[in-house]
Amino acid sequence: MADFLQQRLAEIAAAGTWRTLGGTLAGVDFWSNDYLGLARTQVPGTSLQKRGETAASTWSGATGSRSISGDAAEWHGIEADIAAYHGYPTALVFNSGYTANLGLLSALVRRTDTLLYDELVHASCRDGIRLGLGKALRFPHNDLLALERLLAAARPDGQRFVLTESRFSMDGDLAPLPELAGLCARFGAQLIVDEAHSGGLEGRAGAGLVASHGLQDQVFATIITYGKAFGTHGGAVLGSQNLREYLINTCRPFIYTTGPAPDQWYGIAGAYAKLANYHASRYAALGDNIAYFRSAAERAGLGVSLSGGEGPIQIFSTPGNAAVLAAEAACRRAGLLVKGIRSPTVAAGAERLRICLHAYNTAAEMDALLRVLAGLGDVD
């Protein structure tokens, strides 16, 4: 039998895009999305914890999809708490943020519809777009004029959707949400915002940037991801009651997937309990660390290679797949866990170290990272 996979793997290796799983790695964390440290924090005693012993709470597994045996009144209560926290009428929980994006976009966009998306949206959004049936066009990153032209040219007999991230995962910058909402209102388009990297982090008590701007009534759907600032796992689509019912009835990744297990539900509820108790202090500490890191980078002469603004995702430019792998290895040798992002995940020539800052990083740890970055010119 011909081993065609061997040839395909050889092509991946030759392209410099080979991936491996590292197992347990020791070092200073500059690569996880646990920005506030909630993943390593115990759940405090609050009303969003486990609500009491029910039939569902004694199960170890979901037992089936939520449209069959995997649902419970208890889960509906947690979804109601989620919706209220973010200021939306309803929430629908998915097993992951990836499947939330995949399911929402594939179910929503019909043949006569047009979806316009920022060119830097996440891979999960792109995969959902591919599964949708409508016309999809990308617009240059945060380019409102280009988006306006595309909205004006979109076919009038279908729905128009605009998709963006609030804080972009690979560049760390923000979308102009109020301006995007204004454009969508002018053209009768529906705005969809992926809050994966701002939900749980920004806004009052981590309610996100849509809530911070008070845009819930102007944003058709918001996607929250729990595996980042929330420190747990899962995802949720926030929106109207009609959107929730539509997804329950049409979203294949929701209908045909085993529902979240009880422990995942309680992990999500517990994440909100942590936010209610720790967000203010942790967010302030994170802000102090971001300010320290950027100031120290400027003093070290590294500012020209650094981007990401005032957010926790800091980007250090290291063009070329070989160069970024060497830079990642140099960090690893110094006991610093930093991820090098290669093309095609980012455009060729835009390879970078993606540095994640956290509330729990120390000045000494950040100084050690900056020393390694300053010496990258000496890396072979």
C-alpha positions as YAML, in Angstrom:
chain: A
units: angstrom
residues:
- id: 1
  name: MET
  ca: [0.00, 0.00, 0.00]
- id: 2
  name: ALA
  ca: [1.45, 3.36, -1.03]
- id: 3
  name: ASP
  ca: [2.14, 5.59, 1.96]
- id: 4
  name: PHE
  ca: [0.89, 8.84, 0.47]
- id: 5
  name: LEU
  ca: [0.83, 10.45, 3.91]
- id: 6
  name: GLN
  ca: [4.62, 10.11, 4.15]
- id: 7
  name: GLN
  ca: [4.98, 12.24, 1.03]
- id: 8
  name: ARG
  ca: [2.52, 14.81, 2.34]
- id: 9
  name: LEU
  ca: [4.34, 15.01, 5.67]
- id: 10
  name: ALA
  ca: [7.63, 15.48, 3.85]
- id: 11
  name: GLU
  ca: [6.11, 18.42, 1.98]
- id: 12
  name: ILE
  ca: [4.97, 20.00, 5.26]
- id: 13
  name: ALA
  ca: [8.42, 19.60, 6.75]
- id: 14
  name: ALA
  ca: [10.09, 21.05, 3.66]
- id: 15
  name: ALA
  ca: [7.81, 24.10, 3.82]
- id: 16
  name: GLY
  ca: [8.94, 24.83, 7.38]
- id: 17
  name: THR
  ca: [5.42, 24.47, 8.79]
- id: 18
  name: TRP
  ca: [5.84, 21.24, 10.75]
- id: 19
  name: ARG
  ca: [3.96, 21.16, 14.07]
- id: 20
  name: THR
  ca: [4.58, 19.00, 17.13]
- id: 21
  name: LEU
  ca: [2.93, 18.58, 20.52]
- id: 22
  name: GLY
  ca: [5.34, 19.46, 23.30]
- id: 23
  name: GLY
  ca: [3.72, 17.72, 26.24]
- id: 24
  name: THR
  ca: [4.42, 19.28, 29.63]
- id: 25
  name: LEU
  ca: [6.88, 22.16, 29.29]
- id: 26
  name: ALA
  ca: [8.42, 24.07, 32.17]
- id: 27
  name: GLY
  ca: [9.11, 27.78, 31.90]
- id: 28
  name: VAL
  ca: [7.75, 31.28, 32.41]
- id: 29
  name: ASP
  ca: [4.36, 31.61, 30.75]
- id: 30
  name: PHE
  ca: [4.36, 34.19, 27.95]
- id: 31
  name: TRP
  ca: [2.24, 32.13, 25.56]
- id: 32
  name: SER
  ca: [-1.06, 31.14, 27.20]
- id: 33
  name: ASN
  ca: [-4.28, 33.14, 26.85]
- id: 34
  name: ASP
  ca: [-4.87, 32.98, 30.62]
- id: 35
  name: TYR
  ca: [-4.46, 36.77, 30.79]
- id: 36
  name: LEU
  ca: [-5.90, 37.22, 34.29]
- id: 37
  name: GLY
  ca: [-4.67, 33.94, 35.76]
- id: 38
  name: LEU
  ca: [-8.20, 32.64, 36.32]
- id: 39
  name: ALA
  ca: [-7.31, 29.16, 35.04]
- id: 40
  name: ARG
  ca: [-5.07, 28.74, 38.09]
- id: 41
  name: THR
  ca: [-7.52, 30.27, 40.57]
- id: 42
  name: GLN
  ca: [-10.05, 28.37, 42.67]
- id: 43
  name: VAL
  ca: [-13.74, 29.22, 42.37]
- id: 44
  name: PRO
  ca: [-14.91, 31.50, 45.22]
- id: 45
  name: GLY
  ca: [-18.25, 30.98, 46.91]
- id: 46
  name: THR
  ca: [-20.92, 32.81, 44.87]
- id: 47
  name: SER
  ca: [-24.36, 32.19, 43.45]
- id: 48
  name: LEU
  ca: [-22.92, 31.23, 40.07]
- id: 49
  name: GLN
  ca: [-21.44, 28.05, 41.47]
- id: 50
  name: LYS
  ca: [-23.08, 24.63, 41.31]
- id: 51
  name: ARG
  ca: [-26.73, 25.16, 42.15]
- id: 52
  name: GLY
  ca: [-27.36, 21.91, 44.03]
- id: 53
  name: GLU
  ca: [-27.79, 18.22, 43.45]
- id: 54
  name: THR
  ca: [-30.01, 17.50, 40.44]
- id: 55
  name: ALA
  ca: [-30.21, 14.57, 38.09]
- id: 56
  name: ALA
  ca: [-27.93, 16.40, 35.66]
- id: 57
  name: SER
  ca: [-25.38, 17.33, 38.32]
- id: 58
  name: THR
  ca: [-24.82, 13.68, 39.26]
- id: 59
  name: TRP
  ca: [-23.91, 12.62, 35.73]
- id: 60
  name: SER
  ca: [-20.27, 12.32, 34.70]
- id: 61
  name: GLY
  ca: [-21.08, 12.78, 31.01]
- id: 62
  name: ALA
  ca: [-23.55, 14.70, 28.86]
- id: 63
  name: THR
  ca: [-25.10, 11.40, 27.59]
- id: 64
  name: GLY
  ca: [-26.16, 12.90, 24.24]
- id: 65
  name: SER
  ca: [-26.77, 16.02, 22.22]
- id: 66
  name: ARG
  ca: [-28.70, 18.82, 23.89]
- id: 67
  name: SER
  ca: [-31.63, 18.19, 21.56]
- id: 68
  name: ILE
  ca: [-31.97, 14.68, 23.02]
- id: 69
  name: SER
  ca: [-30.67, 13.70, 26.47]
- id: 70
  name: GLY
  ca: [-27.84, 16.19, 27.03]
- id: 71
  name: ASP
  ca: [-29.93, 19.13, 28.21]
- id: 72
  name: ALA
  ca: [-31.14, 20.17, 31.65]
- id: 73
  name: ALA
  ca: [-33.04, 23.04, 33.22]
- id: 74
  name: GLU
  ca: [-29.88, 23.74, 35.18]
- id: 75
  name: TRP
  ca: [-27.97, 24.49, 31.98]
- id: 76
  name: HIS
  ca: [-30.70, 26.88, 30.87]
- id: 77
  name: GLY
  ca: [-30.24, 28.74, 34.15]
- id: 78
  name: ILE
  ca: [-26.50, 29.09, 33.57]
- id: 79
  name: GLU
  ca: [-27.16, 30.39, 30.04]
- id: 80
  name: ALA
  ca: [-29.59, 32.95, 31.45]
- id: 81
  name: ASP
  ca: [-26.88, 34.11, 33.89]
- id: 82
  name: ILE
  ca: [-24.38, 34.37, 31.00]
- id: 83
  name: ALA
  ca: [-26.78, 36.47, 28.92]
- id: 84
  name: ALA
  ca: [-27.51, 38.82, 31.82]
- id: 85
  name: TYR
  ca: [-23.79, 39.23, 32.56]
- id: 86
  name: HIS
  ca: [-23.11, 40.48, 29.04]
- id: 87
  name: GLY
  ca: [-26.36, 42.41, 28.64]
- id: 88
  name: TYR
  ca: [-28.00, 40.22, 26.00]
- id: 89
  name: PRO
  ca: [-31.44, 38.56, 25.94]
- id: 90
  name: THR
  ca: [-30.10, 35.04, 25.52]
- id: 91
  name: ALA
  ca: [-26.98, 32.87, 25.32]
- id: 92
  name: LEU
  ca: [-26.42, 29.46, 23.75]
- id: 93
  name: VAL
  ca: [-23.42, 27.47, 24.97]
- id: 94
  name: PHE
  ca: [-21.23, 25.42, 22.62]
- id: 95
  name: ASN
  ca: [-18.50, 22.90, 23.42]
- id: 96
  name: SER
  ca: [-15.81, 25.33, 22.26]
- id: 97
  name: GLY
  ca: [-15.34, 28.78, 20.79]
- id: 98
  name: TYR
  ca: [-14.29, 27.13, 17.53]
- id: 99
  name: THR
  ca: [-17.58, 25.26, 17.17]
- id: 100
  name: ALA
  ca: [-19.52, 28.39, 18.20]
- id: 101
  name: ASN
  ca: [-18.02, 30.32, 15.27]
- id: 102
  name: LEU
  ca: [-18.27, 27.35, 12.94]
- id: 103
  name: GLY
  ca: [-21.90, 26.71, 13.84]
- id: 104
  name: LEU
  ca: [-23.13, 30.29, 13.85]
- id: 105
  name: LEU
  ca: [-21.66, 31.29, 10.50]
- id: 106
  name: SER
  ca: [-22.46, 28.07, 8.65]
- id: 107
  name: ALA
  ca: [-26.08, 28.15, 9.81]
- id: 108
  name: LEU
  ca: [-26.66, 31.84, 9.26]
- id: 109
  name: VAL
  ca: [-25.49, 32.73, 5.74]
- id: 110
  name: ARG
  ca: [-27.84, 31.62, 2.94]
- id: 111
  name: ARG
  ca: [-27.30, 31.69, -0.84]
- id: 112
  name: THR
  ca: [-28.70, 35.18, -1.35]
- id: 113
  name: ASP
  ca: [-26.80, 36.63, 1.63]
- id: 114
  name: THR
  ca: [-23.49, 38.51, 1.66]
- id: 115
  name: LEU
  ca: [-20.93, 38.19, 4.44]
- id: 116
  name: LEU
  ca: [-18.16, 40.79, 4.67]
- id: 117
  name: TYR
  ca: [-15.33, 39.89, 7.03]
- id: 118
  name: ASP
  ca: [-12.16, 41.51, 8.29]
- id: 119
  name: GLU
  ca: [-9.18, 39.86, 6.61]
- id: 120
  name: LEU
  ca: [-7.64, 39.01, 10.01]
- id: 121
  name: VAL
  ca: [-10.53, 37.06, 11.54]
- id: 122
  name: HIS
  ca: [-9.72, 33.74, 13.18]
- id: 123
  name: ALA
  ca: [-9.45, 30.42, 11.36]
- id: 124
  name: SER
  ca: [-12.65, 29.19, 13.05]
- id: 125
  name: CYS
  ca: [-14.52, 32.08, 11.43]
- id: 126
  name: ARG
  ca: [-13.03, 31.29, 8.04]
- id: 127
  name: ASP
  ca: [-14.06, 27.65, 8.35]
- id: 128
  name: GLY
  ca: [-17.60, 28.68, 9.25]
- id: 129
  name: ILE
  ca: [-17.64, 31.02, 6.26]
- id: 130
  name: ARG
  ca: [-16.55, 28.18, 3.95]
- id: 131
  name: LEU
  ca: [-19.48, 26.06, 5.13]
- id: 132
  name: GLY
  ca: [-21.98, 28.86, 4.56]
- id: 133
  name: LEU
  ca: [-23.80, 29.15, 1.25]
- id: 134
  name: GLY
  ca: [-23.71, 32.90, 0.65]
- id: 135
  name: LYS
  ca: [-21.16, 35.19, -0.95]
- id: 136
  name: ALA
  ca: [-18.23, 36.04, 1.32]
- id: 137
  name: LEU
  ca: [-15.85, 38.93, 0.72]
- id: 138
  name: ARG
  ca: [-13.01, 40.08, 2.95]
- id: 139
  name: PHE
  ca: [-12.14, 43.71, 3.56]
- id: 140
  name: PRO
  ca: [-8.71, 45.10, 4.54]
- id: 141
  name: HIS
  ca: [-8.07, 45.08, 8.27]
- id: 142
  name: ASN
  ca: [-10.17, 47.73, 10.06]
- id: 143
  name: ASP
  ca: [-10.69, 49.61, 6.75]
- id: 144
  name: LEU
  ca: [-14.05, 51.34, 7.14]
- id: 145
  name: LEU
  ca: [-13.99, 52.95, 3.69]
- id: 146
  name: ALA
  ca: [-13.41, 49.62, 1.96]
- id: 147
  name: LEU
  ca: [-16.19, 48.05, 4.01]
- id: 148
  name: GLU
  ca: [-18.55, 50.89, 3.10]
- id: 149
  name: ARG
  ca: [-17.93, 50.29, -0.60]
- id: 150
  name: LEU
  ca: [-18.59, 46.57, -0.23]
- id: 151
  name: LEU
  ca: [-21.79, 47.16, 1.73]
- id: 152
  name: ALA
  ca: [-23.03, 49.54, -0.94]
- id: 153
  name: ALA
  ca: [-22.36, 46.96, -3.68]
- id: 154
  name: ALA
  ca: [-23.87, 43.95, -1.86]
- id: 155
  name: ARG
  ca: [-26.92, 42.37, -3.47]
- id: 156
  name: PRO
  ca: [-30.10, 43.88, -2.03]
- id: 157
  name: ASP
  ca: [-32.30, 40.78, -1.99]
- id: 158
  name: GLY
  ca: [-30.47, 39.02, 0.86]
- id: 159
  name: GLN
  ca: [-29.16, 39.71, 4.32]
- id: 160
  name: ARG
  ca: [-25.85, 41.55, 4.75]
- id: 161
  name: PHE
  ca: [-23.54, 40.47, 7.55]
- id: 162
  name: VAL
  ca: [-20.32, 42.08, 8.80]
- id: 163
  name: LEU
  ca: [-17.90, 39.97, 10.84]
- id: 164
  name: THR
  ca: [-15.00, 41.20, 12.96]
- id: 165
  name: GLU
  ca: [-13.05, 40.34, 16.06]
- id: 166
  name: SER
  ca: [-13.12, 42.87, 18.88]
- id: 167
  name: ARG
  ca: [-9.48, 42.34, 19.90]
- id: 168
  name: PHE
  ca: [-7.60, 40.54, 17.16]
- id: 169
  name: SER
  ca: [-5.89, 37.32, 18.19]
- id: 170
  name: MET
  ca: [-2.75, 37.59, 16.07]
- id: 171
  name: ASP
  ca: [-2.15, 41.36, 16.08]
- id: 172
  name: GLY
  ca: [-3.59, 42.33, 19.46]
- id: 173
  name: ASP
  ca: [-5.27, 45.52, 18.21]
- id: 174
  name: LEU
  ca: [-8.91, 46.57, 18.48]
- id: 175
  name: ALA
  ca: [-11.73, 46.84, 15.96]
- id: 176
  name: PRO
  ca: [-13.52, 50.22, 15.72]
- id: 177
  name: LEU
  ca: [-16.77, 48.73, 17.02]
- id: 178
  name: PRO
  ca: [-18.86, 51.93, 17.31]
- id: 179
  name: GLU
  ca: [-17.96, 52.94, 13.75]
- id: 180
  name: LEU
  ca: [-18.67, 49.43, 12.45]
- id: 181
  name: ALA
  ca: [-22.04, 49.46, 14.20]
- id: 182
  name: GLY
  ca: [-22.83, 52.82, 12.60]
- id: 183
  name: LEU
  ca: [-21.99, 51.54, 9.12]
- id: 184
  name: CYS
  ca: [-24.13, 48.44, 9.63]
- id: 185
  name: ALA
  ca: [-27.05, 50.59, 10.77]
- id: 186
  name: ARG
  ca: [-26.76, 52.74, 7.62]
- id: 187
  name: PHE
  ca: [-26.85, 49.75, 5.29]
- id: 188
  name: GLY
  ca: [-29.21, 47.51, 7.24]
- id: 189
  name: ALA
  ca: [-26.43, 44.97, 7.85]
- id: 190
  name: GLN
  ca: [-26.08, 42.61, 10.82]
- id: 191
  name: LEU
  ca: [-22.88, 43.00, 12.85]
- id: 192
  name: ILE
  ca: [-21.25, 39.87, 14.31]
- id: 193
  name: VAL
  ca: [-18.40, 40.30, 16.82]
- id: 194
  name: ASP
  ca: [-16.02, 37.56, 17.95]
- id: 195
  name: GLU
  ca: [-15.04, 38.57, 21.50]
- id: 196
  name: ALA
  ca: [-12.66, 35.65, 22.06]
- id: 197
  name: HIS
  ca: [-9.81, 37.87, 23.28]
- id: 198
  name: SER
  ca: [-11.83, 40.64, 24.95]
- id: 199
  name: GLY
  ca: [-14.61, 38.70, 26.65]
- id: 200
  name: GLY
  ca: [-13.74, 38.13, 30.29]
- id: 201
  name: LEU
  ca: [-10.97, 40.72, 30.00]
- id: 202
  name: GLU
  ca: [-12.28, 44.13, 29.00]
- id: 203
  name: GLY
  ca: [-15.34, 46.12, 29.92]
- id: 204
  name: ARG
  ca: [-17.00, 46.28, 33.33]
- id: 205
  name: ALA
  ca: [-16.25, 43.03, 35.20]
- id: 206
  name: GLY
  ca: [-14.99, 41.50, 31.95]
- id: 207
  name: ALA
  ca: [-18.31, 41.77, 30.11]
- id: 208
  name: GLY
  ca: [-16.42, 42.56, 26.88]
- id: 209
  name: LEU
  ca: [-15.96, 45.46, 24.49]
- id: 210
  name: VAL
  ca: [-19.44, 45.26, 22.98]
- id: 211
  name: ALA
  ca: [-20.88, 45.78, 26.48]
- id: 212
  name: SER
  ca: [-18.26, 48.43, 27.26]
- id: 213
  name: HIS
  ca: [-19.48, 50.47, 24.28]
- id: 214
  name: GLY
  ca: [-23.13, 49.72, 25.08]
- id: 215
  name: LEU
  ca: [-23.65, 48.19, 21.64]
- id: 216
  name: GLN
  ca: [-25.69, 45.10, 22.51]
- id: 217
  name: ASP
  ca: [-28.76, 46.44, 20.69]
- id: 218
  name: GLN
  ca: [-26.65, 47.10, 17.57]
- id: 219
  name: VAL
  ca: [-24.66, 43.85, 17.49]
- id: 220
  name: PHE
  ca: [-26.63, 40.94, 16.04]
- id: 221
  name: ALA
  ca: [-24.43, 38.28, 17.66]
- id: 222
  name: THR
  ca: [-21.44, 38.18, 19.96]
- id: 223
  name: ILE
  ca: [-19.28, 35.08, 20.36]
- id: 224
  name: ILE
  ca: [-17.66, 34.53, 23.75]
- id: 225
  name: THR
  ca: [-14.84, 32.01, 24.19]
- id: 226
  name: TYR
  ca: [-14.17, 30.57, 27.63]
- id: 227
  name: GLY
  ca: [-10.72, 29.10, 27.00]
- id: 228
  name: LYS
  ca: [-8.90, 32.43, 27.22]
- id: 229
  name: ALA
  ca: [-9.43, 35.15, 29.84]
- id: 230
  name: PHE
  ca: [-12.22, 33.14, 31.48]
- id: 231
  name: GLY
  ca: [-9.76, 30.36, 32.26]
- id: 232
  name: THR
  ca: [-12.01, 27.41, 31.44]
- id: 233
  name: HIS
  ca: [-13.38, 25.83, 28.23]
- id: 234
  name: GLY
  ca: [-16.34, 26.30, 25.88]
- id: 235
  name: GLY
  ca: [-18.03, 29.08, 23.98]
- id: 236
  name: ALA
  ca: [-21.33, 30.91, 23.76]
- id: 237
  name: VAL
  ca: [-23.30, 32.84, 21.17]
- id: 238
  name: LEU
  ca: [-25.07, 35.87, 22.64]
- id: 239
  name: GLY
  ca: [-28.05, 37.42, 20.87]
- id: 240
  name: SER
  ca: [-31.81, 37.57, 20.58]
- id: 241
  name: GLN
  ca: [-34.31, 34.88, 21.51]
- id: 242
  name: ASN
  ca: [-34.95, 34.34, 17.80]
- id: 243
  name: LEU
  ca: [-31.24, 33.78, 17.15]
- id: 244
  name: ARG
  ca: [-31.07, 31.19, 19.94]
- id: 245
  name: GLU
  ca: [-34.10, 29.33, 18.58]
- id: 246
  name: TYR
  ca: [-32.76, 29.52, 15.02]
- id: 247
  name: LEU
  ca: [-29.44, 27.95, 16.05]
- id: 248
  name: ILE
  ca: [-31.15, 25.21, 18.07]
- id: 249
  name: ASN
  ca: [-33.11, 24.33, 14.93]
- id: 250
  name: THR
  ca: [-30.54, 24.78, 12.14]
- id: 251
  name: CYS
  ca: [-26.97, 24.71, 13.51]
- id: 252
  name: ARG
  ca: [-25.46, 21.34, 12.65]
- id: 253
  name: PRO
  ca: [-22.40, 21.62, 14.97]
- id: 254
  name: PHE
  ca: [-24.89, 22.19, 17.81]
- id: 255
  name: ILE
  ca: [-27.58, 19.67, 16.85]
- id: 256
  name: TYR
  ca: [-25.26, 16.75, 16.07]
- id: 257
  name: THR
  ca: [-22.66, 17.18, 18.83]
- id: 258
  name: THR
  ca: [-22.80, 15.66, 22.29]
- id: 259
  name: GLY
  ca: [-23.50, 18.49, 24.71]
- id: 260
  name: PRO
  ca: [-21.06, 19.80, 27.32]
- id: 261
  name: ALA
  ca: [-20.58, 17.53, 30.33]
- id: 262
  name: PRO
  ca: [-21.70, 18.79, 33.77]
- id: 263
  name: ASP
  ca: [-18.12, 19.61, 34.79]
- id: 264
  name: GLN
  ca: [-17.80, 21.90, 31.77]
- id: 265
  name: TRP
  ca: [-21.03, 23.70, 32.66]
- id: 266
  name: TYR
  ca: [-19.83, 24.22, 36.22]
- id: 267
  name: GLY
  ca: [-16.46, 25.36, 34.94]
- id: 268
  name: ILE
  ca: [-18.18, 28.07, 32.91]
- id: 269
  name: ALA
  ca: [-20.38, 29.11, 35.84]
- id: 270
  name: GLY
  ca: [-17.31, 29.15, 38.07]
- id: 271
  name: ALA
  ca: [-15.43, 31.37, 35.62]
- id: 272
  name: TYR
  ca: [-18.07, 34.07, 36.03]
- id: 273
  name: ALA
  ca: [-17.82, 33.67, 39.79]
- id: 274
  name: LYS
  ca: [-14.07, 34.26, 39.56]
- id: 275
  name: LEU
  ca: [-14.58, 37.31, 37.35]
- id: 276
  name: ALA
  ca: [-17.02, 38.85, 39.81]
- id: 277
  name: ASN
  ca: [-14.45, 38.52, 42.59]
- id: 278
  name: TYR
  ca: [-11.08, 39.04, 40.92]
- id: 279
  name: HIS
  ca: [-11.52, 40.96, 37.69]
- id: 280
  name: ALA
  ca: [-10.85, 44.48, 39.00]
- id: 281
  name: SER
  ca: [-7.59, 43.66, 40.76]
- id: 282
  name: ARG
  ca: [-6.28, 41.26, 38.10]
- id: 283
  name: TYR
  ca: [-7.13, 43.62, 35.24]
- id: 284
  name: ALA
  ca: [-5.31, 46.47, 36.99]
- id: 285
  name: ALA
  ca: [-2.25, 44.26, 37.52]
- id: 286
  name: LEU
  ca: [-2.30, 43.23, 33.87]
- id: 287
  name: GLY
  ca: [-2.47, 46.88, 32.81]
- id: 288
  name: ASP
  ca: [0.55, 47.67, 34.98]
- id: 289
  name: ASN
  ca: [2.49, 44.80, 33.40]
- id: 290
  name: ILE
  ca: [1.63, 45.88, 29.87]
- id: 291
  name: ALA
  ca: [2.76, 49.44, 30.62]
- id: 292
  name: TYR
  ca: [5.99, 48.17, 32.21]
- id: 293
  name: PHE
  ca: [6.78, 45.83, 29.32]
- id: 294
  name: ARG
  ca: [6.24, 48.42, 26.62]
- id: 295
  name: SER
  ca: [8.19, 51.10, 28.49]
- id: 296
  name: ALA
  ca: [11.10, 48.74, 29.14]
- id: 297
  name: ALA
  ca: [11.04, 47.64, 25.49]
- id: 298
  name: GLU
  ca: [11.33, 51.24, 24.35]
- id: 299
  name: ARG
  ca: [14.27, 51.84, 26.70]
- id: 300
  name: ALA
  ca: [15.93, 48.71, 25.29]
- id: 301
  name: GLY
  ca: [15.51, 50.00, 21.73]
- id: 302
  name: LEU
  ca: [13.01, 47.28, 20.82]
- id: 303
  name: GLY
  ca: [10.01, 49.50, 20.19]
- id: 304
  name: VAL
  ca: [10.42, 49.49, 16.42]
- id: 305
  name: SER
  ca: [9.91, 45.70, 16.35]
- id: 306
  name: LEU
  ca: [7.04, 45.66, 18.86]
- id: 307
  name: SER
  ca: [3.33, 46.17, 18.20]
- id: 308
  name: GLY
  ca: [0.11, 45.30, 19.96]
- id: 309
  name: GLY
  ca: [-0.68, 48.57, 21.68]
- id: 310
  name: GLU
  ca: [-2.02, 48.55, 25.20]
- id: 311
  name: GLY
  ca: [-3.40, 45.01, 25.14]
- id: 312
  name: PRO
  ca: [-2.01, 41.76, 26.55]
- id: 313
  name: ILE
  ca: [-1.04, 40.40, 23.11]
- id: 314
  name: GLN
  ca: [2.31, 41.91, 22.16]
- id: 315
  name: ILE
  ca: [3.79, 41.19, 18.74]
- id: 316
  name: PHE
  ca: [7.54, 41.07, 18.15]
- id: 317
  name: SER
  ca: [8.30, 41.05, 14.43]
- id: 318
  name: THR
  ca: [10.65, 38.25, 13.30]
- id: 319
  name: PRO
  ca: [10.13, 37.78, 9.53]
- id: 320
  name: GLY
  ca: [10.71, 34.36, 8.05]
- id: 321
  name: ASN
  ca: [9.67, 30.93, 9.32]
- id: 322
  name: ALA
  ca: [13.24, 29.87, 10.04]
- id: 323
  name: ALA
  ca: [13.97, 33.09, 11.91]
- id: 324
  name: VAL
  ca: [10.88, 32.89, 14.08]
- id: 325
  name: LEU
  ca: [11.58, 29.26, 14.96]
- id: 326
  name: ALA
  ca: [15.12, 30.24, 15.99]
- id: 327
  name: ALA
  ca: [13.73, 33.07, 18.11]
- id: 328
  name: GLU
  ca: [11.24, 30.73, 19.78]
- id: 329
  name: ALA
  ca: [14.07, 28.29, 20.52]
- id: 330
  name: ALA
  ca: [16.20, 31.07, 22.04]
- id: 331
  name: CYS
  ca: [13.34, 31.96, 24.38]
- id: 332
  name: ARG
  ca: [12.86, 28.31, 25.30]
- id: 333
  name: ARG
  ca: [16.56, 27.94, 26.17]
- id: 334
  name: ALA
  ca: [16.15, 30.88, 28.56]
- id: 335
  name: GLY
  ca: [13.20, 29.20, 30.27]
- id: 336
  name: LEU
  ca: [10.62, 31.45, 28.59]
- id: 337
  name: LEU
  ca: [7.56, 29.97, 26.89]
- id: 338
  name: VAL
  ca: [6.82, 32.15, 23.85]
- id: 339
  name: LYS
  ca: [5.13, 31.01, 20.65]
- id: 340
  name: GLY
  ca: [6.50, 31.79, 17.22]
- id: 341
  name: ILE
  ca: [3.74, 32.32, 14.64]
- id: 342
  name: ARG
  ca: [4.69, 31.21, 11.14]
- id: 343
  name: SER
  ca: [3.14, 31.63, 7.74]
- id: 344
  name: PRO
  ca: [0.60, 30.62, 6.53]
- id: 345
  name: THR
  ca: [-1.06, 31.28, 9.91]
- id: 346
  name: VAL
  ca: [0.05, 34.87, 9.24]
- id: 347
  name: ALA
  ca: [1.08, 36.31, 5.89]
- id: 348
  name: ALA
  ca: [4.52, 35.47, 4.57]
- id: 349
  name: GLY
  ca: [6.93, 38.11, 5.82]
- id: 350
  name: ALA
  ca: [4.74, 38.88, 8.85]
- id: 351
  name: GLU
  ca: [6.03, 36.05, 11.02]
- id: 352
  name: ARG
  ca: [6.30, 37.05, 14.68]
- id: 353
  name: LEU
  ca: [6.68, 36.07, 18.28]
- id: 354
  name: ARG
  ca: [3.24, 36.32, 19.87]
- id: 355
  name: ILE
  ca: [3.90, 37.39, 23.46]
- id: 356
  name: CYS
  ca: [1.04, 37.04, 25.93]
- id: 357
  name: LEU
  ca: [1.34, 39.14, 29.07]
- id: 358
  name: HIS
  ca: [-0.53, 38.19, 32.22]
- id: 359
  name: ALA
  ca: [-1.52, 39.67, 35.55]
- id: 360
  name: TYR
  ca: [0.86, 37.23, 37.25]
- id: 361
  name: ASN
  ca: [4.05, 37.94, 35.26]
- id: 362
  name: THR
  ca: [6.76, 39.70, 37.26]
- id: 363
  name: ALA
  ca: [9.05, 42.55, 36.26]
- id: 364
  name: ALA
  ca: [12.04, 40.18, 36.50]
- id: 365
  name: GLU
  ca: [10.36, 37.75, 34.09]
- id: 366
  name: MET
  ca: [9.58, 40.50, 31.59]
- id: 367
  name: ASP
  ca: [13.13, 41.84, 31.86]
- id: 368
  name: ALA
  ca: [14.47, 38.36, 31.11]
- id: 369
  name: LEU
  ca: [12.29, 38.15, 28.00]
- id: 370
  name: LEU
  ca: [13.41, 41.56, 26.80]
- id: 371
  name: ARG
  ca: [17.05, 40.55, 27.18]
- id: 372
  name: VAL
  ca: [16.45, 37.56, 24.92]
- id: 373
  name: LEU
  ca: [14.59, 39.70, 22.37]
- id: 374
  name: ALA
  ca: [17.46, 42.21, 22.36]
- id: 375
  name: GLY
  ca: [19.88, 39.41, 21.54]
- id: 376
  name: LEU
  ca: [17.91, 37.85, 18.71]
- id: 377
  name: GLY
  ca: [20.16, 39.47, 16.12]
- id: 378
  name: ASP
  ca: [22.87, 37.10, 17.33]
- id: 379
  name: VAL
  ca: [20.70, 34.00, 16.82]
- id: 380
  name: ASP
  ca: [21.84, 31.81, 13.93]
...
